CSV table of C-alpha atoms in Angstrom, one decimal:
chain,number,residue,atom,x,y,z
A,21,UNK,CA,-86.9,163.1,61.6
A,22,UNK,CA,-88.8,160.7,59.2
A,23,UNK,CA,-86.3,159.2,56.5
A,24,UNK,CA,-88.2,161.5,53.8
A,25,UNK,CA,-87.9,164.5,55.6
A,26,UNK,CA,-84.0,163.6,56.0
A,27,UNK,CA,-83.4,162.6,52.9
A,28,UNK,CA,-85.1,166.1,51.9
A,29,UNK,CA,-83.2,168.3,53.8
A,30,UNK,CA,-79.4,166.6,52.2
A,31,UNK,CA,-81.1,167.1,48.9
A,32,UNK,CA,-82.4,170.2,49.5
A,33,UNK,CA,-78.3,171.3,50.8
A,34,UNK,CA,-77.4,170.4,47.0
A,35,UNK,CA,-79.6,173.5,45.5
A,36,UNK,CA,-79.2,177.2,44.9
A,37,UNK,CA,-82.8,178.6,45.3
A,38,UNK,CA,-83.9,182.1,45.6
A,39,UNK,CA,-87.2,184.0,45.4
A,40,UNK,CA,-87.4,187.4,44.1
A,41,UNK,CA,-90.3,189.9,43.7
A,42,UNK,CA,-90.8,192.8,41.1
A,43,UNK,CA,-93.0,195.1,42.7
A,44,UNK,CA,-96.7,193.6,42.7
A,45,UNK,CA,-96.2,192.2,39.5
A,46,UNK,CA,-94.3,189.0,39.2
A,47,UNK,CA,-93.1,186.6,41.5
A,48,UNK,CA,-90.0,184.6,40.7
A,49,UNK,CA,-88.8,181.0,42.2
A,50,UNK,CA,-85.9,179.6,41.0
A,51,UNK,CA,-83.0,176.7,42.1
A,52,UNK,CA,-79.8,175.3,40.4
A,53,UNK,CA,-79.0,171.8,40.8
A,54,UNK,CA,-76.2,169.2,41.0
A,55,UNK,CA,-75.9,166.2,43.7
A,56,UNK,CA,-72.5,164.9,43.2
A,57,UNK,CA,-70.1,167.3,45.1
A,58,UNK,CA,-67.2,166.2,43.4
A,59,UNK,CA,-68.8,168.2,40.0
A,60,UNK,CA,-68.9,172.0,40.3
A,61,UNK,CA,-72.5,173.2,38.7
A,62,UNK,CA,-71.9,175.2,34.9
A,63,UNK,CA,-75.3,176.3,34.9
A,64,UNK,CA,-75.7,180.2,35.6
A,65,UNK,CA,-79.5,181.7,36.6
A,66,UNK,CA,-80.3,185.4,35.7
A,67,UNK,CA,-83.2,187.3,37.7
A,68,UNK,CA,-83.1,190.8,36.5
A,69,UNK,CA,-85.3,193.6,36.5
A,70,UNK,CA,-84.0,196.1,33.6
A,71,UNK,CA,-85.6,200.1,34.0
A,72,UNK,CA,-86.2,201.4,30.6
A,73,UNK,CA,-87.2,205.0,29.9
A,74,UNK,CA,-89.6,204.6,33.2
A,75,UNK,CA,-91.1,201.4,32.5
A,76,UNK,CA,-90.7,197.8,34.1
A,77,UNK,CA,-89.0,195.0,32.2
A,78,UNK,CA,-88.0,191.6,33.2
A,79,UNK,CA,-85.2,189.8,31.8
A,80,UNK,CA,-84.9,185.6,33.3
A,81,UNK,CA,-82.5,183.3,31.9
A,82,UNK,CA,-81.0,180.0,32.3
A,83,UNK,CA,-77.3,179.5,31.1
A,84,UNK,CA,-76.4,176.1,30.7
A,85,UNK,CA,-72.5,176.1,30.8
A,86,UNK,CA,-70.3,173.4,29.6
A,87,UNK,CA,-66.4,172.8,29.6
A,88,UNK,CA,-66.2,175.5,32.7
A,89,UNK,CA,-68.7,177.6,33.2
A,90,UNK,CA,-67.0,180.8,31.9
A,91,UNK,CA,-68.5,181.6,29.5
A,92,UNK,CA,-72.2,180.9,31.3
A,93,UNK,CA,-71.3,183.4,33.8
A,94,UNK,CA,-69.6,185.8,31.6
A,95,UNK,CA,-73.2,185.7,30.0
A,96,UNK,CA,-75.2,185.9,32.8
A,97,UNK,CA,-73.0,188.8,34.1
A,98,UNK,CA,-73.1,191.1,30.8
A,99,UNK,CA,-75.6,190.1,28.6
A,100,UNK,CA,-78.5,191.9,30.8
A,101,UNK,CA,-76.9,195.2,30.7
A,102,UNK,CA,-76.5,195.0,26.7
A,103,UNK,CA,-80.1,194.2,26.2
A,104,UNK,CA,-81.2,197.3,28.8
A,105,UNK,CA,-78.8,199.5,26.5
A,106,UNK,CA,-80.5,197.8,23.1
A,107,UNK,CA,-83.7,198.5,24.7
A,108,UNK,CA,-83.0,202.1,26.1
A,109,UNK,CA,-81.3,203.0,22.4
A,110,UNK,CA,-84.4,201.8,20.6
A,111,UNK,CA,-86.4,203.5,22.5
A,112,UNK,CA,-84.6,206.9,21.8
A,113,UNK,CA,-84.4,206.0,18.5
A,114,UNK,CA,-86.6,203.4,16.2
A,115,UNK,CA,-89.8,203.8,18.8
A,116,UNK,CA,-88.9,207.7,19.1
A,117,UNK,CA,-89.5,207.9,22.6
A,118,UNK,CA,-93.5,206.3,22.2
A,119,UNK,CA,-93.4,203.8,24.1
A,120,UNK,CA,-97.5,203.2,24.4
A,121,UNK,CA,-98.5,199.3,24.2
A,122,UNK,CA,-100.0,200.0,21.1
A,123,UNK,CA,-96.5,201.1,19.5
A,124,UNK,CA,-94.2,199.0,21.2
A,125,UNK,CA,-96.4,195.8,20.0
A,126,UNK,CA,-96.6,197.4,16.6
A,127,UNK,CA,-92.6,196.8,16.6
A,128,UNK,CA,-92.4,193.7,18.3
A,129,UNK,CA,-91.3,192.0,15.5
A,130,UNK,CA,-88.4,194.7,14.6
A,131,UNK,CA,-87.7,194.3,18.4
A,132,UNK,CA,-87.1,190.3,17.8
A,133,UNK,CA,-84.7,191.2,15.0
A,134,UNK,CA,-82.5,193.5,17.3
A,135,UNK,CA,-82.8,191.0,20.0
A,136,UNK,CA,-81.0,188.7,17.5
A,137,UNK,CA,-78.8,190.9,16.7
A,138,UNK,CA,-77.8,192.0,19.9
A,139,UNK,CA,-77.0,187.9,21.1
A,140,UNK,CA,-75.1,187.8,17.7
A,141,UNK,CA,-72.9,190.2,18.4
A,142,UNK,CA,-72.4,189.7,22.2
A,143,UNK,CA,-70.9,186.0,20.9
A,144,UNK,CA,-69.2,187.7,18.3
A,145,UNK,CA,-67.1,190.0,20.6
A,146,UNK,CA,-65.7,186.8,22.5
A,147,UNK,CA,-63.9,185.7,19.4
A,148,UNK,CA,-62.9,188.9,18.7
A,149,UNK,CA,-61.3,189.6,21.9
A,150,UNK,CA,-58.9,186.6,21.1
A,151,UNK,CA,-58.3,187.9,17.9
A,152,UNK,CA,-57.4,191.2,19.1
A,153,UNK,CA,-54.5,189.4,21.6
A,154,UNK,CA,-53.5,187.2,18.8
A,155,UNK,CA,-54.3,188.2,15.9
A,156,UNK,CA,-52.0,185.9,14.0
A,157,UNK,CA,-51.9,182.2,15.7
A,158,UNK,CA,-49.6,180.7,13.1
A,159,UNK,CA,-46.7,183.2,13.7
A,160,UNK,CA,-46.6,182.8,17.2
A,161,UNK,CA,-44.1,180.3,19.2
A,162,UNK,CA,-45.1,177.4,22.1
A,163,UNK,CA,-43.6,179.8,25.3
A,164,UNK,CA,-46.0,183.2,23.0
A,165,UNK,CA,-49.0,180.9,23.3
A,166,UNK,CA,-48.3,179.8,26.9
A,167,UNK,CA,-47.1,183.4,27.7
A,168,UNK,CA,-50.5,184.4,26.4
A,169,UNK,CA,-52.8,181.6,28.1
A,170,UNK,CA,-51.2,182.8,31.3
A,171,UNK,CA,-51.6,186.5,30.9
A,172,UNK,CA,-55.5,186.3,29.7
A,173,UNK,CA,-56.7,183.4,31.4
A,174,UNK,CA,-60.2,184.4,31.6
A,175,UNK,CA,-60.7,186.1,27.9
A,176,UNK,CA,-59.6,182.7,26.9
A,177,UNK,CA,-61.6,180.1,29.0
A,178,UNK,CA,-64.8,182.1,28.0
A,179,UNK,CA,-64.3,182.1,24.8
A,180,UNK,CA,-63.4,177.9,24.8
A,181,UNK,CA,-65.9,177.4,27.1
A,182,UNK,CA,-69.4,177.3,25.9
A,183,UNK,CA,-73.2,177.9,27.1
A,184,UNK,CA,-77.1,177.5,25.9
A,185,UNK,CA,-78.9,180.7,26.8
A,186,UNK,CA,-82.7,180.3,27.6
A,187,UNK,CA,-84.3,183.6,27.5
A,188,UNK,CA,-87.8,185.4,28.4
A,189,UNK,CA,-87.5,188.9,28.2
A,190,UNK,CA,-91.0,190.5,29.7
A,191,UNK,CA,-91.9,194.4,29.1
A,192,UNK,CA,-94.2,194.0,32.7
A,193,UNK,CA,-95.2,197.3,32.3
A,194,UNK,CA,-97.6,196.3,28.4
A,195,UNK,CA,-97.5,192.5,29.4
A,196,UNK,CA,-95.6,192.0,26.3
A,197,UNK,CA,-92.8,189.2,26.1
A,198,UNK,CA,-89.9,187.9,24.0
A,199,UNK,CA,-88.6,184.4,24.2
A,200,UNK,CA,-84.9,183.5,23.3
A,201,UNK,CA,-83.1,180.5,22.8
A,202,UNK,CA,-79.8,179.5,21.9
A,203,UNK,CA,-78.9,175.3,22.2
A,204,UNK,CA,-81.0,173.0,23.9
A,205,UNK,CA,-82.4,174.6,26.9
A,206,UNK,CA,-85.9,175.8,26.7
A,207,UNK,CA,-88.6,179.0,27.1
A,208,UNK,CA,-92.1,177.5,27.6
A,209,UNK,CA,-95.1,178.9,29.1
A,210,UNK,CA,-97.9,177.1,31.2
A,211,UNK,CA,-101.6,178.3,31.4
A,212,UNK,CA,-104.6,177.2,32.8
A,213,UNK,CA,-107.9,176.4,31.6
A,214,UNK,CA,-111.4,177.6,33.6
A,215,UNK,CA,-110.9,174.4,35.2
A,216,UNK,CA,-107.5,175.1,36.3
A,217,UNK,CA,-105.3,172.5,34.4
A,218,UNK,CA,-102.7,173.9,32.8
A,219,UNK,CA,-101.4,173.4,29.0
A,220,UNK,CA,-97.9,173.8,28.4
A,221,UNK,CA,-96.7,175.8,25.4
A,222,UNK,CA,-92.9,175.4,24.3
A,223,UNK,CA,-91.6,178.7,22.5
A,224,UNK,CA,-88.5,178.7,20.9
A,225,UNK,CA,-86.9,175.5,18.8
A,226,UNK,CA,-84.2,173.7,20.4
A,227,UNK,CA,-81.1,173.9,18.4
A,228,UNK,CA,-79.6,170.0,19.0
A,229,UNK,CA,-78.6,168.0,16.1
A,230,UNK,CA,-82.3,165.8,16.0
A,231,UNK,CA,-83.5,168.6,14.6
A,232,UNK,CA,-83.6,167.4,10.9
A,233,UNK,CA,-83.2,171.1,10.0
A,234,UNK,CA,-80.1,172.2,12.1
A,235,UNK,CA,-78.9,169.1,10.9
A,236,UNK,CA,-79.2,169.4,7.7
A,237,UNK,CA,-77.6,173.3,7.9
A,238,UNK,CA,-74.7,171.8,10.0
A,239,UNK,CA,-74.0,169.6,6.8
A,240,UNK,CA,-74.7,171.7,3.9
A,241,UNK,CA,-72.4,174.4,5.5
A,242,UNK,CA,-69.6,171.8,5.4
A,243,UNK,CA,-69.9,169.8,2.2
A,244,UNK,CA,-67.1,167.3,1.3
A,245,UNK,CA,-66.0,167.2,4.8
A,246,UNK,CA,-66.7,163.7,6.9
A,247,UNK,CA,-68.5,163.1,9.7
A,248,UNK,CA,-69.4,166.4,10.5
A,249,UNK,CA,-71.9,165.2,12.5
A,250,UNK,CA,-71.3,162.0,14.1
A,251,UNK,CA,-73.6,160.3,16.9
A,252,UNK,CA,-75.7,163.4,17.1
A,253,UNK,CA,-73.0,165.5,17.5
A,254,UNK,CA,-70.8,168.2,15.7
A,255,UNK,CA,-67.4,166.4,15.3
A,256,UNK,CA,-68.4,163.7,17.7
A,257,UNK,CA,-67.8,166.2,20.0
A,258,UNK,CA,-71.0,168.8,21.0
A,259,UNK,CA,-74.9,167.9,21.0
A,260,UNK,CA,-75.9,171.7,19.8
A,261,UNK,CA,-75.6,173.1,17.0
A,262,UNK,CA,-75.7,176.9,18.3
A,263,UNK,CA,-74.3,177.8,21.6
A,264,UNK,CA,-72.7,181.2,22.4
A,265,UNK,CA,-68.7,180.4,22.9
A,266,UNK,CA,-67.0,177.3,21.9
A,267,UNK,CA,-65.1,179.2,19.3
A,268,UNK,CA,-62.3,176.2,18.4
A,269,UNK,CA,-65.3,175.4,16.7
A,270,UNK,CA,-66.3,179.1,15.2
A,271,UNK,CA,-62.6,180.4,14.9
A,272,UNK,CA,-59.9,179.4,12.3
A,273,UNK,CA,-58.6,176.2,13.1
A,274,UNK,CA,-55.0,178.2,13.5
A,275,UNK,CA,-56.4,179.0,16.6
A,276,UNK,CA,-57.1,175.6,18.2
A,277,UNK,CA,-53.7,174.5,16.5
A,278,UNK,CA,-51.7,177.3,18.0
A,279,UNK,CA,-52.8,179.1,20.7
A,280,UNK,CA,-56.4,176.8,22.7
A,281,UNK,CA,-54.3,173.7,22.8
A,282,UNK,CA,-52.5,175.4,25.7
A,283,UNK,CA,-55.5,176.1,28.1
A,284,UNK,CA,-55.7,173.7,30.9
A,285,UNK,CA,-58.8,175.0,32.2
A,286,UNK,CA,-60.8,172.6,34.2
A,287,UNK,CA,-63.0,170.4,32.1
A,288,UNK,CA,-60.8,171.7,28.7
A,289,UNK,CA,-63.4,171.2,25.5
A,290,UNK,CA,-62.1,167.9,23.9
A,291,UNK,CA,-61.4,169.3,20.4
A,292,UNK,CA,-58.4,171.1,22.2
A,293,UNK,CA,-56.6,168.1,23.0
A,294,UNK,CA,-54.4,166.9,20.6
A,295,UNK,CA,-56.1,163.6,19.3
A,296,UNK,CA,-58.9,166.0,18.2
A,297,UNK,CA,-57.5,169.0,16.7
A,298,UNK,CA,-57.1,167.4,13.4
A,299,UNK,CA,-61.0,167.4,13.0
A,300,UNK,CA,-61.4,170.9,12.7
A,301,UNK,CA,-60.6,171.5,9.5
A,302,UNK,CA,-63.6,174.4,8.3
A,303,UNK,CA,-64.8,176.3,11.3
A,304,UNK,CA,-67.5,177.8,12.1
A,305,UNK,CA,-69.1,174.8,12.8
A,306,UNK,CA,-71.9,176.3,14.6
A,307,UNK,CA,-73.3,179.8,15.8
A,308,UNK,CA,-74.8,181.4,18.2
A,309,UNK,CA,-78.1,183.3,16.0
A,310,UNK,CA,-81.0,182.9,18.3
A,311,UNK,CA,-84.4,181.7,17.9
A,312,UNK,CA,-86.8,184.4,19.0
A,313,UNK,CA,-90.8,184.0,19.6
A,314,UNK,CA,-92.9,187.2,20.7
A,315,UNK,CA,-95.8,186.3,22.7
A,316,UNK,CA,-98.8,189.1,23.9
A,317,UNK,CA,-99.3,188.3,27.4
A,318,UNK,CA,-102.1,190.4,27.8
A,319,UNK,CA,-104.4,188.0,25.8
A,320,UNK,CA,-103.4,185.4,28.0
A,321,UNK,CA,-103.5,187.0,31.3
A,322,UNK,CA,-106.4,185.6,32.9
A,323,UNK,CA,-105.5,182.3,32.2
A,324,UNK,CA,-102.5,182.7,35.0
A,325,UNK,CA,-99.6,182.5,33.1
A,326,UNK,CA,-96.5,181.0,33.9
A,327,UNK,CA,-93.3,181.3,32.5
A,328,UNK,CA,-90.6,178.4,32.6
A,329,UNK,CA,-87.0,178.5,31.9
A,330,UNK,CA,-84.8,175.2,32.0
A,331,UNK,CA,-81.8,173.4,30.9
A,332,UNK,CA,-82.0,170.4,29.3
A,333,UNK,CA,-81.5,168.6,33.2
A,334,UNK,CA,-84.9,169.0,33.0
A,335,UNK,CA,-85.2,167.2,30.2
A,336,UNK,CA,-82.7,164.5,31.5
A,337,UNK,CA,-84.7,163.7,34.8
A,338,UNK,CA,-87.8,163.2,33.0
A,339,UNK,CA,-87.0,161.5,30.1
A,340,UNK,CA,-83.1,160.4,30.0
A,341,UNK,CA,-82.3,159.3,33.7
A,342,UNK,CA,-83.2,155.4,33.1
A,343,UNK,CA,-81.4,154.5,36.5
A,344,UNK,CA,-84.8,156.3,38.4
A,345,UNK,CA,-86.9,154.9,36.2
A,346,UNK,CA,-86.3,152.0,34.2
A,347,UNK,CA,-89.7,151.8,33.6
A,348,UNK,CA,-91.5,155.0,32.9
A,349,UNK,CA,-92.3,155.8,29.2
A,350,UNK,CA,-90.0,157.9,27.6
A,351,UNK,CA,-92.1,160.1,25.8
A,352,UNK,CA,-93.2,162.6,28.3
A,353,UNK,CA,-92.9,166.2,27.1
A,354,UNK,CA,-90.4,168.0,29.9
A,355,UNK,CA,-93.1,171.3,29.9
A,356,UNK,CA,-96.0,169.6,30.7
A,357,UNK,CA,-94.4,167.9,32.9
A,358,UNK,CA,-93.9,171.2,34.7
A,359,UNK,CA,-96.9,172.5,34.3
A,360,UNK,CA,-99.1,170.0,35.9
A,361,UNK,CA,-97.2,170.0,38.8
A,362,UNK,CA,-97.8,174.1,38.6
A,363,UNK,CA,-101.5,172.9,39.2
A,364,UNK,CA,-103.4,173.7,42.8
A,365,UNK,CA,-104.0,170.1,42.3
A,366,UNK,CA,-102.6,167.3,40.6
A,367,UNK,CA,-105.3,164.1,38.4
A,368,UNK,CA,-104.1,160.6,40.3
A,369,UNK,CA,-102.9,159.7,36.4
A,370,UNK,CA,-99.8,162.1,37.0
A,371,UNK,CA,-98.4,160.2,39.8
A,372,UNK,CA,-99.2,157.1,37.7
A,373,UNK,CA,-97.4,158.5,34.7
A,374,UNK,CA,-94.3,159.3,37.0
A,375,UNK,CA,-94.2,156.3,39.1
A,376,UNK,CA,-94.4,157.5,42.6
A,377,UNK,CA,-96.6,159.8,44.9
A,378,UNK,CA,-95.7,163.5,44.7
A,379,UNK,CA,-96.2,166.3,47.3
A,380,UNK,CA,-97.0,169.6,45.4
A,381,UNK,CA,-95.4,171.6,48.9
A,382,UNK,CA,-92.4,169.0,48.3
A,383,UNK,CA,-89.9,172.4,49.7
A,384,UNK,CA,-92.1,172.9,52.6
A,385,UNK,CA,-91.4,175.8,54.9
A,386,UNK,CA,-88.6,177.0,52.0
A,387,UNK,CA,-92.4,177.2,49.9
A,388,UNK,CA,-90.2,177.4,46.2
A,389,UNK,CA,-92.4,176.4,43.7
A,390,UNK,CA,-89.3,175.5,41.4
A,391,UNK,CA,-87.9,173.3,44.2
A,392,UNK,CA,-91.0,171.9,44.6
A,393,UNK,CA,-91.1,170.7,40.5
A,394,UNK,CA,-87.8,169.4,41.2
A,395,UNK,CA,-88.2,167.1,44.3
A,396,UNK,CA,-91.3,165.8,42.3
A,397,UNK,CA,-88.9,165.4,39.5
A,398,UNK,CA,-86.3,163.7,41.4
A,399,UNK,CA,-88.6,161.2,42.8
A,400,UNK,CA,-91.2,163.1,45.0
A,401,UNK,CA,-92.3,161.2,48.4
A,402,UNK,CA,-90.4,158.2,47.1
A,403,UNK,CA,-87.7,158.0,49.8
A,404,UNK,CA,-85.7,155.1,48.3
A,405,UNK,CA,-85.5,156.8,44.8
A,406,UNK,CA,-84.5,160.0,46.6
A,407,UNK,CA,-81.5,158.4,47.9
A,408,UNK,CA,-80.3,157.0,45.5
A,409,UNK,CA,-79.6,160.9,44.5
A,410,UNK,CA,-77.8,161.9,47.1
A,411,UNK,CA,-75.6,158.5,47.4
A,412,UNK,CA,-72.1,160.3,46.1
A,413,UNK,CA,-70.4,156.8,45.2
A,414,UNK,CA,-73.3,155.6,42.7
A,415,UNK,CA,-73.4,159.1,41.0
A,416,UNK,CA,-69.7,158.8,40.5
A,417,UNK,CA,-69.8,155.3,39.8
A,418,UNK,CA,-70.1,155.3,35.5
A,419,UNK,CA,-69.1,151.9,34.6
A,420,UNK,CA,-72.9,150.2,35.9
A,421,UNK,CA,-75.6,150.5,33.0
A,422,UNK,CA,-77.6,152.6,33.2
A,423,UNK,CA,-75.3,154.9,35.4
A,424,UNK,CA,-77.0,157.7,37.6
A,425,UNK,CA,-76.2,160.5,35.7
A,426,UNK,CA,-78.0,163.8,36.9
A,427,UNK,CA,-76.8,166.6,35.0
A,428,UNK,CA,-76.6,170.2,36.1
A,429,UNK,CA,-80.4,171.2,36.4
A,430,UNK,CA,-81.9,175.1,36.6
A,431,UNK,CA,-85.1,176.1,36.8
A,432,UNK,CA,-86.8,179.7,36.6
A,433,UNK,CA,-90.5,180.0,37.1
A,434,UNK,CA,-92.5,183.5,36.7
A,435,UNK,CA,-96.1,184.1,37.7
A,436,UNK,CA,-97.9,187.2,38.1
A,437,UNK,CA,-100.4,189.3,39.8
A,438,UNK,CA,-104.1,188.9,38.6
A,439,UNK,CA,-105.0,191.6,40.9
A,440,UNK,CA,-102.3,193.8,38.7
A,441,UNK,CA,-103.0,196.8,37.1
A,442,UNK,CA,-104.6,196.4,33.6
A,443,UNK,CA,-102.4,198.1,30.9
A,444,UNK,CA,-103.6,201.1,28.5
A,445,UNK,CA,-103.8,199.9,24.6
């Protein structure tokens, strides 16, 4: 075995990848990612087809977890089922029962708002659990609080616990699709041109705190307080400013003080320890309300669309992991980055803009296109940059400058069937 080829396979033990077909239609490769075995992966992947009323729909998503991943797989677990039931009820109800492309796209907008809702009140009822065990922190004694944190250990860590959720929502039966973002993970779509290079499209904004706009409705929702935001981050303490969970920072501060001080849950949120619980002074700080972008996939069906879903490990690997490459610009947009390696072949000027030689079939016999983006990602058919990913002690290691972070990293890809058959108006 050549040193590549072993240095593949070890990376290769490191990711979660699965392939999934729905029907004829679409044809799904995705993989989770974290090298350093001493860090349990956050992120959670949904691949779900949802039946409504008789038709096909596709739901993918990427949940980014942080501080445990509770609440990422609490999301990934329930969320799809409450959008099915959103959808079936709409159906029965605002669509009444016509469910023809050319009515469901006349309400695509009205669908957008109920998507939003729905995500609203899904984060909603994780505070609202707490509240209903609790619902007065202040009167409550030390051994309560403890008494409680041991009794509903799981209520509590999702609700401390926070994730991004990354969305595309696909009615496969119209080729209609929503796109759904909450943090700083992202919905994109890549299509090709006659010639076959493909353009990426991002869909939804990214909710981080270098958006001047969040920033500025981070502030103005907390005037007179200090340092709200402070290095690009609410308190000093989280880069988003929506995220589903996280409620010390969406619940009355009596709760942090009284009752989430007690969790000990792996990787506890740092505005539960003590040194921090005097910043949160006027929760909420942030919320969950998604951005949602409808997109007609019809008109862009025979430009073979792809859709991509990724957490912002993506994003780190191509633009944030200086240890890789110290010298590769830093302006490279994450989604085209995808996308041209989604191409049957890739211009000599991509390797160049990398800095190494790639091998589109990087997952060989395994034949994931998502593992594949990500080996080229990682550092493609350079062998030496490849292990430096898998060597445990340097990962760990982050005292050296620039250290070799590589942060939890998902990827969902979606193509379809040309061949397919062509929906009714």
């Amino acid at each position: 075995m050549s040193g590549f080829e072993e240095v593949r396979t070890k990376l290769v033990h490191y990711c979660s990848s699965k392939k999934v077909d729905i029907g004829r239609v679409a044809r799904i490769h995705a993989v989770t990612f974290q090298p350093l075995e001493s860090r349990k992966n956050e992120d959670r992947l949904v691949t779900r087809e949802l039946v409504v009323h008789g038709q096909e729909w596709l739901l993918l998503a990427v949940c980014d977890g942080h501080c445990g991943a509770s609440a990422a797989r609490y999301t990934a677990s329930h969320l799809p089922s409450r959008i099915r039931s959103m959808l079936e009820h709409l159906a029965g109800t605002d669509l009444q029962g016509q469910l023809d492309r050319k009515h469901v796209l006349k309400h695509a907008d009205f669908i957008s708002s109920e998507l939003r809702r729905c995500i609203n009140d899904f984060d909603r009822e994780l505070g609202h659990v707490v509240e209903t065990i609790c619902p007065n922190p202040t009167k409550i004694s030390e051994k309560e609080a403890c008494s409680l944190v041991k009794e509903y250990p799981d209520v509590l860590a999702r609700a401390c616990s926070g994730t991004t959720l990354a969305a595309a929502l696909v009615n496969l039966t119209h080729r209609l699709m929503w796109a759904i973002n909450v943090g700083d993970s992202t919905v994109a779509l890549s299509t090709a041109d006659s010639k076959g290079k493909r353009i990426a499209h991002e869909l939804c904004t990214r909710h981080t705190l270098n958006d001047l706009r969040e920033y500025k409705d981070v502030v103005r929702r907390h005037i007179g307080e200090r340092r709200v935001v402070e290095s690009g981050r609410v308190l000093g303490m989280l880069a988003m400013s929506r995220v589903i969970g996280d409620y010390p920072l969406k619940m009355h501060a009596a709760y942090t003080r009284h009752l989430f001080r007690y969790l000990s849950i792996v990787g506890a949120p740092p505005y539960i320890r003590n040194s921090m619980i005097r910043r949160i002074r006027t929760p909420p700080y942030v919320t969950a309300d998604p951005s949602v972008c409808f997109v007609d996939l019809q008109a862009l069906w025979n430009r073979d669309p792809i859709i991509m879903v990724y957490s912002d490990g993506i994003d780190n690997l191509v633009n944030g992991c200086r240890y890789l490459n110290p010298f590769r610009e830093t302006d490279i947009i994450p989604a085209r980055a995808i996308s041209v390696l989604l191409q049957d072949e890739v211009d000599d000027d991509v390797e160049e803009l990398l800095g190494y030689g790639i091998d589109l079939h990087w997952s060989g016999e395994e034949a994931n296109r998502a593992v594949d983006v990500l080996g080229n990602l990682l550092g493609g058919t350079d062998t030496s940059k490849l292990q430096l990913v898998v060597n445990q002690d340097l990962l760990a290691d982050q005292t050296v400058s620039p250290s070799l972070y590589i942060d939890d990293t998902s990827l969902v890809l979606c193509s379809f069937a040309r061949e397919s058959v062509a929906v009714s108006s």
